[in-house]
Amino acid sequence: MELVLAFLCLLSFISLVLSVPGHHHGDNSTHHHDYCVLGAGPAGLQMGYFLSRSQRDYIILERNAGPGSFFQKYPRHRKLISINKIYTGRQNKEFNLRHDWNSLLSDRPDLLFQRVSRDLYPEADTYPLYLSMFESELGLKVKYRTDVGRIRASDLAGNKSYILTDQHGTDYKCRVLLVSTGLWVPEQVDFVGSDLVEGYESVSTDPEEYKDQAVLILGKGNSAFETAQSILGRASRIHLYSPSPVRLAWQTHYVGDLRAVNNELLDTYQLKSLDGLVEGGLEDIAIVRRRREEGKMRTGKKRPATSSDRKEQFYLTLSELLDGHDGNKGANITAENLPGYHDDNFSLRQPYDRVIRCLGFRFNFTIFDGLARLPHSTCARGRLPAVTAWYEGRGTSNLFILGTAAHSRDYRTSAGGFIHGFRYTVRAVHKVLEQRYHNNAWPATRLSTSQLLSWILKRVNEASGPYQMFGVLGDIILLQGAHCEYLEEFPVQALPHFSALSGRRISEHGLLVVVMQYGLNHTNTLGPGRAESEWTKAWKSNFLHPVIYYYPTLPTEKDMRQRPVGWPLPRPNAVHHMVEDFLTEWDQPISHSQPLRRFLEYCLKTDLRAFYAESCFRLSLTNHKPPLFCRQGYLNKEGFVGNSHLWQHAREAGLMPAHQGSVIPADDGLFSEYLPHAGAAVTSTIDFDL
Amino acid sequence: MCGISAVALLLCFISAQCGSPDASRLVEHTAQSFRDAVLSGKTSFIYFGKHVNPAIKAFIEQLEMSAHALEDYGIVVGKVNCSKDSVEKYCTGEEVMKKTYLFRGADVLRSFDIDTVFDVNAIVSHVLFSVLFTEVRYVHTPAELLAVERAAKGKMDIVMGHIQVLGLPEHRALMEAAFVYGAKYQFVQTTGAPLLKHLGVADPTSVQARLWFLHCRGVAHRSEPCPHTLMRKPLTTINIHTFLQLMEAPLLTEAAVDPDEVKVVYNHLNVPLLFLFTQSETLQLDRDTAESVARRLRGEVGVVLIHRDSHRVKTPLKHNAAYRLPQEEVRYFSLKKVEELIDLFREQLFQGTEEEEEEEEEEEEEEQDDRWSSLDVLDDEVAESVYRDRGVMLDTEAVTKLTAETFSAAVTQNGLMVVLFYVKWDAVCVAFLQSYVEVDDALDDVSGIELAYVDCGEWTVVCSDQNITSFPSVLLYRPSEVPQRYRGMLGTGSLHRFLLLSQVPSPTSLSSSAEVLSFLEGDLYNTNSALSPVRVLGLYSPADTDVVVFEEAAKSLRGETLLGLFVHEEAERWAEEHSVTLPALLVSRGPGILREAHSLHSSTPQELISYIQSTTLDPFPELTVENLPWYLELEKPLLLLFVGAEESTETDQSLKEIQKAQSTRQLDSSLPCWIHLGRTPAGRSVLEAYLGFVPPLPALVLSQLATGGEVFHFPPERPLLAGTIVQWLKRIDDGQEQPAGVVSDAVWGPPVPFYDFLAVMDEEAPGYAAQRSPKTKPGGKRGSERGQERNPAGRGETETAFNPQTPPAHTEL
């Protein structure tokens, strides 16, 4: 397969040579790689790790001098809001990743973020530090100070490859391009006076500079609140303005919404302490500048203007009110141009000393040229590129988007835009690459069907990928009768293309998909009835809980498109919700295990109960085909014997015939009730001398 | 023929006055006429009496009446006046004689106390029951009924009567029916409550006599149960007759005429008729509905499906159903739900049986309620027993608990390290941990073996590194060796024995003939003789390179079997002694027992392992819980002797007879084996499942488990001798023996009905689980910005409304 890849590379190279005659071929500044990773942020390094582990020809290109440069600057107030929970009371490494939002995935048990910070909300400077450590300890191939300014594609019979050009004119020819450049272009909205606005990226972080100032912040996300929170003790008045109301992360379960870490302003707003939130569109507003004395009636006496009088202030108005005025001219703003003139109790009628834009970031589309051009996703106001369910750019084959930029798949629903989410999608993409370019099928664990229940419980109780990437990554179980194959963390939206992406076949027994999901969220997040404890009502669970879907055949694209509103997957033949658990431990016999077992029994059309060896003995002699547990255990000479104490319980429960297990005590040693098995022949008490 | 005569006979009962009523049919015998009657070979029921007191007088009256009734069955009723004619044996004794006798020819079938046969009904029922003794099966337990059902499946239907007290009119009615229909149906009589429960009667104590029809004839698959229909009318001869006719009638009749003109068997039987209408478009659907209605009303109402498409059907379209009660006009109505129909018949039209119905319906409702609450009861015997133990903390301190930090050091230390990998949510794991601790206790004083365990729920990386995909797993670690997976029974005894045997090197290299002898005789490693009396020796000439195959195989069998290896010039001599050629295998089953020898042919280690395993199998094993899987692998019919817990000479004798038969090689097509019900109590359930009851022990059974699934029972009255066994097996081969039972070929499906979340969603939140229609735009619902509707300066419609006169009403949250 490596050969195929090399061959394709060669072909694409030739085609490039043909199509770009003016190109300096033969130039020794051209590098060839199977995989180019653009950007050495968390996503780029994460992919680098997987490529390095599978010993692929790859290079990570980074324009800055170190990894994760975004974190050198952002968040501006230097506190990460990603949870770094070190003490979970558990030793399970996989489980602990559920509460570690900063570490990247690797096979080094000690290469965790907790090595650089012990804080629950760590200092932002520690993140580049962690990334450097990750890069160097794993020996990842990163080329720093390589600023790729242009990306072109060459297309040979529909097979695209990519040419990257850096600031020195060096070309990188890449069979597969993995774009992990993140989002770093500040999002701006064009309105009259938008040039008068300071940006989050450059605003002062010194609270003293805001002393007694009225501040208008455009935006209601985490960066807006972070900015507001830092000046809360100095500013006189802080108003937050944006189209949508605040979405609270603890209500929506979306970590991109306002986190409680930053929400002190909600307090001061609701307690009427001069701060507030206002909803309104951004495109049609105007920010105008007006000196204090402007509009004052001239009394004739001209007093020398004090510095404070002179100070310019900003008003929020609407572009329509300016009557063709160019707000920037500033000089002729009259009272009629302001909303307060028309509406005496207009909320934002008072002037502001500063207006700050905190509207988030967008993907840098500009470096992609021609065939490499990336389409915009319809969500998130086009700030993100559109990608397929397996994170390949739409229309740009062999170009994958990783990291925050790939968030369009689960924007405002799951964690794909955040480190603790995309570290798993990167791993999933790597498995897709391994299958597509190297014919290594998606790794699968082969299990006896009688072990399936136990294995699902293991996964739902520890797996971090489906837990963080709820509704997006799910475990796939390929049912094959007596056995099944267990595939971890497949992007469930890509199910219609499962066979091509994973290299695995669906048998006539169908498949199960295990995903984690939040519920309908129709109830008050903190109100009564917010949690469900009855397993028969598990489908009404509000908190994250495992859901298992059963499909006899793969769903089609159409099924996927028409899936029920709010569902991650189409209506299956059968579905099982495991009731939400306060401790997120789904291992209890009555509420979790047995209902799941019965669901599996329905899907597999077989009895999955466990039996003592003695019961299997009886069932094996009286049934043509005893239950699966007996067939896979007992008849395989690995039956489970139990002891008289347990049998007693089973008899009392009426699950075992009364006389069973009641062995007549013999006197030949310690384990008299256990007769030697066949391999050891039989010691009979009866004399066979003939 | 039979049917016609039956009807005639029954009509005779209905008119109740066949022949002249006055003429007494009671024969007054003289001693001579009694002798003649007996010699004629007829069945006769005779009372011998001397004195007449009022009680006897009343009895004689009843006897006279019964003479009339029993005449129809060819039974002559008579009396002998002992004071006139003394008949020896019968006329001697007390002054007042209280016995009657039923003769068949000269033989007395039964004698009855006249208190038992107190009236005409009692006489008729008891006499008929005695006469029909071989035809009417008397069953008491569900298992016995199942055995009868099994035999009847695909052959004939079963009529089962439940009689609380023998001798009452209901009993007589059942016996009369049995007499008439005995050739057609298998009649079953029961008095027991267990069977009622089995048939779904909630409170057996309140139940009067009842009759069920078990539709076994149409059951093709022997694992399917026979569906049954309850007769909902009192047990009288005429009701039974009608009921059986109804059972014979087709479930659903189809007609193409108006209800008035429909002629079906039901008309003669005075049974209500229900008419449902259909047209060709909906025929299949209507037919299904009609069939399900018919099934529910079976035995009470005849259902006719009328094809409207026929020009002869003039019923207006507004009616879609009609019914006709016996001797009444057809009444039309229109029906919306099937339930209404059932209600109509059950509650309105059959007022008489209403009470009983209600009772049953309540029961059904309760069942519905219980259905899901019972889902919270654990139905897995292992899970339940572990759950019942939840208050008990298992003391696992003696066993080392390994962690990621301690694991690698622990498994590389000297000696044998045994590691159990478990998860706490798996009931089998938790239960096995108990056995594991027991093994650890038992090995306390054994040096060189240490037991430890890993919680895979916590140390997930340790377990995945060891490729554990099945819980529980036991792995054996020895320094610088590949871990060996324990592949034996997960039980205290098996693991304990395996670990002790594992201490013996495998193979044990023997260096001299003396050592070989000592090995084979069990002197070498004699402490292990109790654990494994079987010893296997590989004999190889020093030049043979195949010895590595043996060594490889022996390594895998370590812990399972004691294996010796003798690579020596003298191996030749050992081989010759046992008349085999080198390389060879000697199997010793203990001192003094004839050793078996096999020549080996070159093969792979895996083949050699299977070969060694097969040679160590006992030719006539006692089947136990632990060894059964080895023998089932042979896939031979089991010639199984069930022996009781008590020692008896009969048992010893039977075992010897089977061995004798085996030694003639006439049992080779099957595997002769035995089960000791004392040591293996589950054997009792097996025997009961095979035969429907537990016969006297020892009991010999041929179970064709892998082939055909039939079970034959060696007739207990026949002597269990080598010769008779061989004969019996031959008769089975020739198809001359009737199977006594079958091995179930039922598929082990889900044990409880499925709790369908989708159905619950559809009911409680319609549309929630429904696929979107293609028209609605996908993805539109998610992430909508709810604030935008109230955004004045924002978009679309509000934008135009904005002007200086209506300034923007900025809203606060």
PDB file of N, CA, C and O in Angstrom, chain A residues 610-658:
ATOM      1  N   ALA A 610     -26.575 -16.032  32.404  1.00  0.00           N
ATOM      2  CA  ALA A 610     -25.475 -16.888  32.848  1.00  0.00           C
ATOM      3  C   ALA A 610     -26.066 -18.049  33.644  1.00  0.00           C
ATOM      4  O   ALA A 610     -27.117 -17.910  34.267  1.00  0.00           O
ATOM      5  N   PHE A 611     -25.408 -19.180  33.582  1.00  0.00           N
ATOM      6  CA  PHE A 611     -25.876 -20.355  34.296  1.00  0.00           C
ATOM      7  C   PHE A 611     -24.712 -21.019  35.014  1.00  0.00           C
ATOM      8  O   PHE A 611     -23.574 -20.998  34.532  1.00  0.00           O
ATOM      9  N   TYR A 612     -25.013 -21.609  36.139  1.00  0.00           N
ATOM     10  CA  TYR A 612     -24.007 -22.409  36.820  1.00  0.00           C
ATOM     11  C   TYR A 612     -23.743 -23.668  36.002  1.00  0.00           C
ATOM     12  O   TYR A 612     -24.613 -24.129  35.248  1.00  0.00           O
ATOM     13  N   ALA A 613     -22.551 -24.233  36.190  1.00  0.00           N
ATOM     14  CA  ALA A 613     -22.171 -25.413  35.419  1.00  0.00           C
ATOM     15  C   ALA A 613     -23.205 -26.520  35.574  1.00  0.00           C
ATOM     16  O   ALA A 613     -23.535 -27.219  34.628  1.00  0.00           O
ATOM     17  N   GLU A 614     -23.745 -26.638  36.786  1.00  0.00           N
ATOM     18  CA  GLU A 614     -24.696 -27.717  37.009  1.00  0.00           C
ATOM     19  C   GLU A 614     -25.969 -27.490  36.179  1.00  0.00           C
ATOM     20  O   GLU A 614     -26.549 -28.432  35.652  1.00  0.00           O
ATOM     21  N   SER A 615     -26.381 -26.229  36.068  1.00  0.00           N
ATOM     22  CA  SER A 615     -27.540 -25.945  35.223  1.00  0.00           C
ATOM     23  C   SER A 615     -27.201 -26.229  33.769  1.00  0.00           C
ATOM     24  O   SER A 615     -28.016 -26.752  33.010  1.00  0.00           O
ATOM     25  N   CYS A 616     -25.982 -25.863  33.381  1.00  0.00           N
ATOM     26  CA  CYS A 616     -25.562 -26.135  32.004  1.00  0.00           C
ATOM     27  C   CYS A 616     -25.519 -27.637  31.739  1.00  0.00           C
ATOM     28  O   CYS A 616     -25.848 -28.093  30.655  1.00  0.00           O
ATOM     29  N   PHE A 617     -25.110 -28.380  32.754  1.00  0.00           N
ATOM     30  CA  PHE A 617     -25.087 -29.840  32.647  1.00  0.00           C
ATOM     31  C   PHE A 617     -26.494 -30.342  32.299  1.00  0.00           C
ATOM     32  O   PHE A 617     -26.693 -31.086  31.351  1.00  0.00           O
ATOM     33  N   ARG A 618     -27.456 -29.855  33.092  1.00  0.00           N
ATOM     34  CA  ARG A 618     -28.847 -30.261  32.875  1.00  0.00           C
ATOM     35  C   ARG A 618     -29.313 -29.807  31.495  1.00  0.00           C
ATOM     36  O   ARG A 618     -29.888 -30.586  30.727  1.00  0.00           O
ATOM     37  N   LEU A 619     -29.046 -28.547  31.162  1.00  0.00           N
ATOM     38  CA  LEU A 619     -29.558 -28.010  29.899  1.00  0.00           C
ATOM     39  C   LEU A 619     -28.864 -28.647  28.700  1.00  0.00           C
ATOM     40  O   LEU A 619     -29.463 -28.803  27.643  1.00  0.00           O
ATOM     41  N   SER A 620     -27.597 -29.022  28.886  1.00  0.00           N
ATOM     42  CA  SER A 620     -26.869 -29.631  27.771  1.00  0.00           C
ATOM     43  C   SER A 620     -27.382 -31.030  27.489  1.00  0.00           C
ATOM     44  O   SER A 620     -27.324 -31.504  26.362  1.00  0.00           O
ATOM     45  N   LEU A 621     -27.860 -31.711  28.543  1.00  0.00           N
ATOM     46  CA  LEU A 621     -28.360 -33.067  28.333  1.00  0.00           C
ATOM     47  C   LEU A 621     -29.803 -33.078  27.872  1.00  0.00           C
ATOM     48  O   LEU A 621     -30.286 -34.077  27.359  1.00  0.00           O
ATOM     49  N   THR A 622     -30.518 -31.982  28.079  1.00  0.00           N
ATOM     50  CA  THR A 622     -31.938 -32.004  27.731  1.00  0.00           C
ATOM     51  C   THR A 622     -32.266 -31.061  26.582  1.00  0.00           C
ATOM     52  O   THR A 622     -33.419 -30.937  26.217  1.00  0.00           O
ATOM     53  N   ASN A 623     -31.260 -30.403  26.045  1.00  0.00           N
ATOM     54  CA  ASN A 623     -31.524 -29.497  24.928  1.00  0.00           C
ATOM     55  C   ASN A 623     -30.587 -29.803  23.784  1.00  0.00           C
ATOM     56  O   ASN A 623     -29.397 -30.046  23.992  1.00  0.00           O
ATOM     57  N   HIS A 624     -31.156 -29.721  22.626  1.00  0.00           N
ATOM     58  CA  HIS A 624     -30.341 -29.900  21.440  1.00  0.00           C
ATOM     59  C   HIS A 624     -29.278 -28.805  21.397  1.00  0.00           C
ATOM     60  O   HIS A 624     -28.121 -29.041  21.082  1.00  0.00           O
ATOM     61  N   LYS A 625     -29.692 -27.584  21.739  1.00  0.00           N
ATOM     62  CA  LYS A 625     -28.791 -26.446  21.716  1.00  0.00           C
ATOM     63  C   LYS A 625     -29.018 -25.651  22.997  1.00  0.00           C
ATOM     64  O   LYS A 625     -29.969 -24.877  23.077  1.00  0.00           O
ATOM     65  N   PRO A 626     -28.202 -25.878  24.006  1.00  0.00           N
ATOM     66  CA  PRO A 626     -28.408 -25.166  25.274  1.00  0.00           C
ATOM     67  C   PRO A 626     -28.147 -23.664  25.114  1.00  0.00           C
ATOM     68  O   PRO A 626     -27.670 -23.225  24.068  1.00  0.00           O
ATOM     69  N   PRO A 627     -28.453 -22.863  26.141  1.00  0.00           N
ATOM     70  CA  PRO A 627     -28.250 -21.411  26.025  1.00  0.00           C
ATOM     71  C   PRO A 627     -26.811 -21.050  25.679  1.00  0.00           C
ATOM     72  O   PRO A 627     -25.884 -21.803  25.977  1.00  0.00           O
ATOM     73  N   LEU A 628     -26.660 -19.875  25.100  1.00  0.00           N
ATOM     74  CA  LEU A 628     -25.355 -19.423  24.610  1.00  0.00           C
ATOM     75  C   LEU A 628     -24.270 -19.473  25.681  1.00  0.00           C
ATOM     76  O   LEU A 628     -23.145 -19.898  25.422  1.00  0.00           O
ATOM     77  N   PHE A 629     -24.610 -19.041  26.883  1.00  0.00           N
ATOM     78  CA  PHE A 629     -23.614 -19.012  27.952  1.00  0.00           C
ATOM     79  C   PHE A 629     -23.058 -20.415  28.194  1.00  0.00           C
ATOM     80  O   PHE A 629     -21.862 -20.596  28.399  1.00  0.00           O
ATOM     81  N   CYS A 630     -23.929 -21.409  28.156  1.00  0.00           N
ATOM     82  CA  CYS A 630     -23.483 -22.787  28.356  1.00  0.00           C
ATOM     83  C   CYS A 630     -22.651 -23.255  27.166  1.00  0.00           C
ATOM     84  O   CYS A 630     -21.658 -23.956  27.328  1.00  0.00           O
ATOM     85  N   ARG A 631     -23.061 -22.836  25.973  1.00  0.00           N
ATOM     86  CA  ARG A 631     -22.326 -23.289  24.783  1.00  0.00           C
ATOM     87  C   ARG A 631     -20.935 -22.687  24.746  1.00  0.00           C
ATOM     88  O   ARG A 631     -19.961 -23.358  24.446  1.00  0.00           O
ATOM     89  N   GLN A 632     -20.851 -21.392  25.076  1.00  0.00           N
ATOM     90  CA  GLN A 632     -19.545 -20.742  24.954  1.00  0.00           C
ATOM     91  C   GLN A 632     -18.678 -20.957  26.184  1.00  0.00           C
ATOM     92  O   GLN A 632     -17.470 -20.793  26.116  1.00  0.00           O
ATOM     93  N   GLY A 633     -19.297 -21.301  27.305  1.00  0.00           N
ATOM     94  CA  GLY A 633     -18.508 -21.522  28.510  1.00  0.00           C
ATOM     95  C   GLY A 633     -18.427 -22.997  28.837  1.00  0.00           C
ATOM     96  O   GLY A 633     -17.431 -23.665  28.580  1.00  0.00           O
ATOM     97  N   TYR A 634     -19.521 -23.514  29.338  1.00  0.00           N
ATOM     98  CA  TYR A 634     -19.523 -24.876  29.858  1.00  0.00           C
ATOM     99  C   TYR A 634     -19.105 -25.910  28.812  1.00  0.00           C
ATOM    100  O   TYR A 634     -18.198 -26.704  29.023  1.00  0.00           O
ATOM    101  N   LEU A 635     -19.769 -25.898  27.666  1.00  0.00           N
ATOM    102  CA  LEU A 635     -19.461 -26.921  26.667  1.00  0.00           C
ATOM    103  C   LEU A 635     -18.067 -26.740  26.087  1.00  0.00           C
ATOM    104  O   LEU A 635     -17.522 -27.644  25.477  1.00  0.00           O
ATOM    105  N   ASN A 636     -17.510 -25.573  26.318  1.00  0.00           N
ATOM    106  CA  ASN A 636     -16.138 -25.307  25.922  1.00  0.00           C
ATOM    107  C   ASN A 636     -15.193 -25.663  27.066  1.00  0.00           C
ATOM    108  O   ASN A 636     -14.050 -25.252  27.094  1.00  0.00           O
ATOM    109  N   LYS A 637     -15.729 -26.373  28.038  1.00  0.00           N
ATOM    110  CA  LYS A 637     -15.000 -26.856  29.215  1.00  0.00           C
ATOM    111  C   LYS A 637     -14.571 -25.729  30.142  1.00  0.00           C
ATOM    112  O   LYS A 637     -13.641 -25.861  30.922  1.00  0.00           O
ATOM    113  N   GLU A 638     -15.221 -24.592  30.000  1.00  0.00           N
ATOM    114  CA  GLU A 638     -14.878 -23.483  30.872  1.00  0.00           C
ATOM    115  C   GLU A 638     -16.111 -23.001  31.624  1.00  0.00           C
ATOM    116  O   GLU A 638     -16.319 -21.810  31.816  1.00  0.00           O
ATOM    117  N   GLY A 639     -16.939 -23.955  32.010  1.00  0.00           N
ATOM    118  CA  GLY A 639     -18.163 -23.592  32.720  1.00  0.00           C
ATOM    119  C   GLY A 639     -17.861 -22.944  34.061  1.00  0.00           C
ATOM    120  O   GLY A 639     -16.776 -23.093  34.614  1.00  0.00           O
ATOM    121  N   PHE A 640     -18.853 -22.232  34.560  1.00  0.00           N
ATOM    122  CA  PHE A 640     -18.672 -21.563  35.833  1.00  0.00           C
ATOM    123  C   PHE A 640     -19.387 -22.367  36.915  1.00  0.00           C
ATOM    124  O   PHE A 640     -20.599 -22.550  36.873  1.00  0.00           O
ATOM    125  N   VAL A 641     -18.620 -22.879  37.870  1.00  0.00           N
ATOM    126  CA  VAL A 641     -19.154 -23.843  38.828  1.00  0.00           C
ATOM    127  C   VAL A 641     -19.947 -23.178  39.951  1.00  0.00           C
ATOM    128  O   VAL A 641     -21.070 -23.549  40.242  1.00  0.00           O
ATOM    129  N   GLY A 642     -19.391 -22.169  40.583  1.00  0.00           N
ATOM    130  CA  GLY A 642     -20.057 -21.561  41.736  1.00  0.00           C
ATOM    131  C   GLY A 642     -19.773 -22.347  43.007  1.00  0.00           C
ATOM    132  O   GLY A 642     -18.937 -23.248  43.011  1.00  0.00           O
ATOM    133  N   ASN A 643     -20.465 -22.028  44.062  1.00  0.00           N
ATOM    134  CA  ASN A 643     -20.319 -22.819  45.279  1.00  0.00           C
ATOM    135  C   ASN A 643     -21.671 -22.973  45.960  1.00  0.00           C
ATOM    136  O   ASN A 643     -22.655 -22.355  45.570  1.00  0.00           O
ATOM    137  N   SER A 644     -21.698 -23.813  46.989  1.00  0.00           N
ATOM    138  CA  SER A 644     -22.996 -24.173  47.575  1.00  0.00           C
ATOM    139  C   SER A 644     -23.694 -22.951  48.161  1.00  0.00           C
ATOM    140  O   SER A 644     -24.912 -22.868  48.169  1.00  0.00           O
ATOM    141  N   HIS A 645     -22.909 -22.010  48.627  1.00  0.00           N
ATOM    142  CA  HIS A 645     -23.482 -20.795  49.185  1.00  0.00           C
ATOM    143  C   HIS A 645     -24.286 -20.030  48.123  1.00  0.00           C
ATOM    144  O   HIS A 645     -25.416 -19.587  48.374  1.00  0.00           O
ATOM    145  N   LEU A 646     -23.714 -19.924  46.952  1.00  0.00           N
ATOM    146  CA  LEU A 646     -24.398 -19.214  45.865  1.00  0.00           C
ATOM    147  C   LEU A 646     -25.578 -20.018  45.341  1.00  0.00           C
ATOM    148  O   LEU A 646     -26.629 -19.472  45.022  1.00  0.00           O
ATOM    149  N   TRP A 647     -25.366 -21.352  45.252  1.00  0.00           N
ATOM    150  CA  TRP A 647     -26.476 -22.192  44.763  1.00  0.00           C
ATOM    151  C   TRP A 647     -27.677 -22.047  45.670  1.00  0.00           C
ATOM    152  O   TRP A 647     -28.813 -22.053  45.224  1.00  0.00           O
ATOM    153  N   GLN A 648     -27.395 -21.955  46.962  1.00  0.00           N
ATOM    154  CA  GLN A 648     -28.465 -21.803  47.947  1.00  0.00           C
ATOM    155  C   GLN A 648     -29.322 -20.580  47.588  1.00  0.00           C
ATOM    156  O   GLN A 648     -30.539 -20.649  47.567  1.00  0.00           O
ATOM    157  N   HIS A 649     -28.632 -19.481  47.276  1.00  0.00           N
ATOM    158  CA  HIS A 649     -29.355 -18.262  46.886  1.00  0.00           C
ATOM    159  C   HIS A 649     -30.197 -18.512  45.643  1.00  0.00           C
ATOM    160  O   HIS A 649     -31.348 -18.097  45.573  1.00  0.00           O
ATOM    161  N   ALA A 650     -29.599 -19.167  44.666  1.00  0.00           N
ATOM    162  CA  ALA A 650     -30.304 -19.388  43.398  1.00  0.00           C
ATOM    163  C   ALA A 650     -31.516 -20.276  43.624  1.00  0.00           C
ATOM    164  O   ALA A 650     -32.567 -20.074  43.022  1.00  0.00           O
ATOM    165  N   ARG A 651     -31.374 -21.257  44.496  1.00  0.00           N
ATOM    166  CA  ARG A 651     -32.515 -22.137  44.794  1.00  0.00           C
ATOM    167  C   ARG A 651     -33.602 -21.357  45.501  1.00  0.00           C
ATOM    168  O   ARG A 651     -34.772 -21.478  45.184  1.00  0.00           O
ATOM    169  N   GLU A 652     -33.198 -20.539  46.447  1.00  0.00           N
ATOM    170  CA  GLU A 652     -34.190 -19.765  47.194  1.00  0.00           C
ATOM    171  C   GLU A 652     -34.923 -18.786  46.285  1.00  0.00           C
ATOM    172  O   GLU A 652     -36.080 -18.466  46.507  1.00  0.00           O
ATOM    173  N   ALA A 653     -34.229 -18.326  45.269  1.00  0.00           N
ATOM    174  CA  ALA A 653     -34.865 -17.400  44.336  1.00  0.00           C
ATOM    175  C   ALA A 653     -35.754 -18.148  43.339  1.00  0.00           C
ATOM    176  O   ALA A 653     -36.409 -17.535  42.520  1.00  0.00           O
ATOM    177  N   GLY A 654     -35.727 -19.465  43.423  1.00  0.00           N
ATOM    178  CA  GLY A 654     -36.547 -20.255  42.515  1.00  0.00           C
ATOM    179  C   GLY A 654     -35.973 -20.328  41.122  1.00  0.00           C
ATOM    180  O   GLY A 654     -36.675 -20.642  40.168  1.00  0.00           O
ATOM    181  N   LEU A 655     -34.700 -20.024  40.972  1.00  0.00           N
ATOM    182  CA  LEU A 655     -34.100 -20.036  39.635  1.00  0.00           C
ATOM    183  C   LEU A 655     -33.387 -21.349  39.349  1.00  0.00           C
ATOM    184  O   LEU A 655     -32.955 -21.599  38.245  1.00  0.00           O
ATOM    185  N   MET A 656     -33.247 -22.167  40.394  1.00  0.00           N
ATOM    186  CA  MET A 656     -32.565 -23.439  40.194  1.00  0.00           C
ATOM    187  C   MET A 656     -33.442 -24.500  40.835  1.00  0.00           C
ATOM    188  O   MET A 656     -34.033 -24.246  41.888  1.00  0.00           O
ATOM    189  N   PRO A 657     -33.579 -25.687  40.220  1.00  0.00           N
ATOM    190  CA  PRO A 657     -34.406 -26.727  40.831  1.00  0.00           C
ATOM    191  C   PRO A 657     -33.936 -27.012  42.255  1.00  0.00           C
ATOM    192  O   PRO A 657     -32.738 -26.952  42.550  1.00  0.00           O
ATOM    193  N   ALA A 658     -34.908 -27.330  43.114  1.00  0.00           N
ATOM    194  CA  ALA A 658     -34.618 -27.439  44.543  1.00  0.00           C
ATOM    195  C   ALA A 658     -33.544 -28.470  44.865  1.00  0.00           C
ATOM    196  O   ALA A 658     -32.741 -28.271  45.769  1.00  0.00           O
TER     197      ALA A 658
END
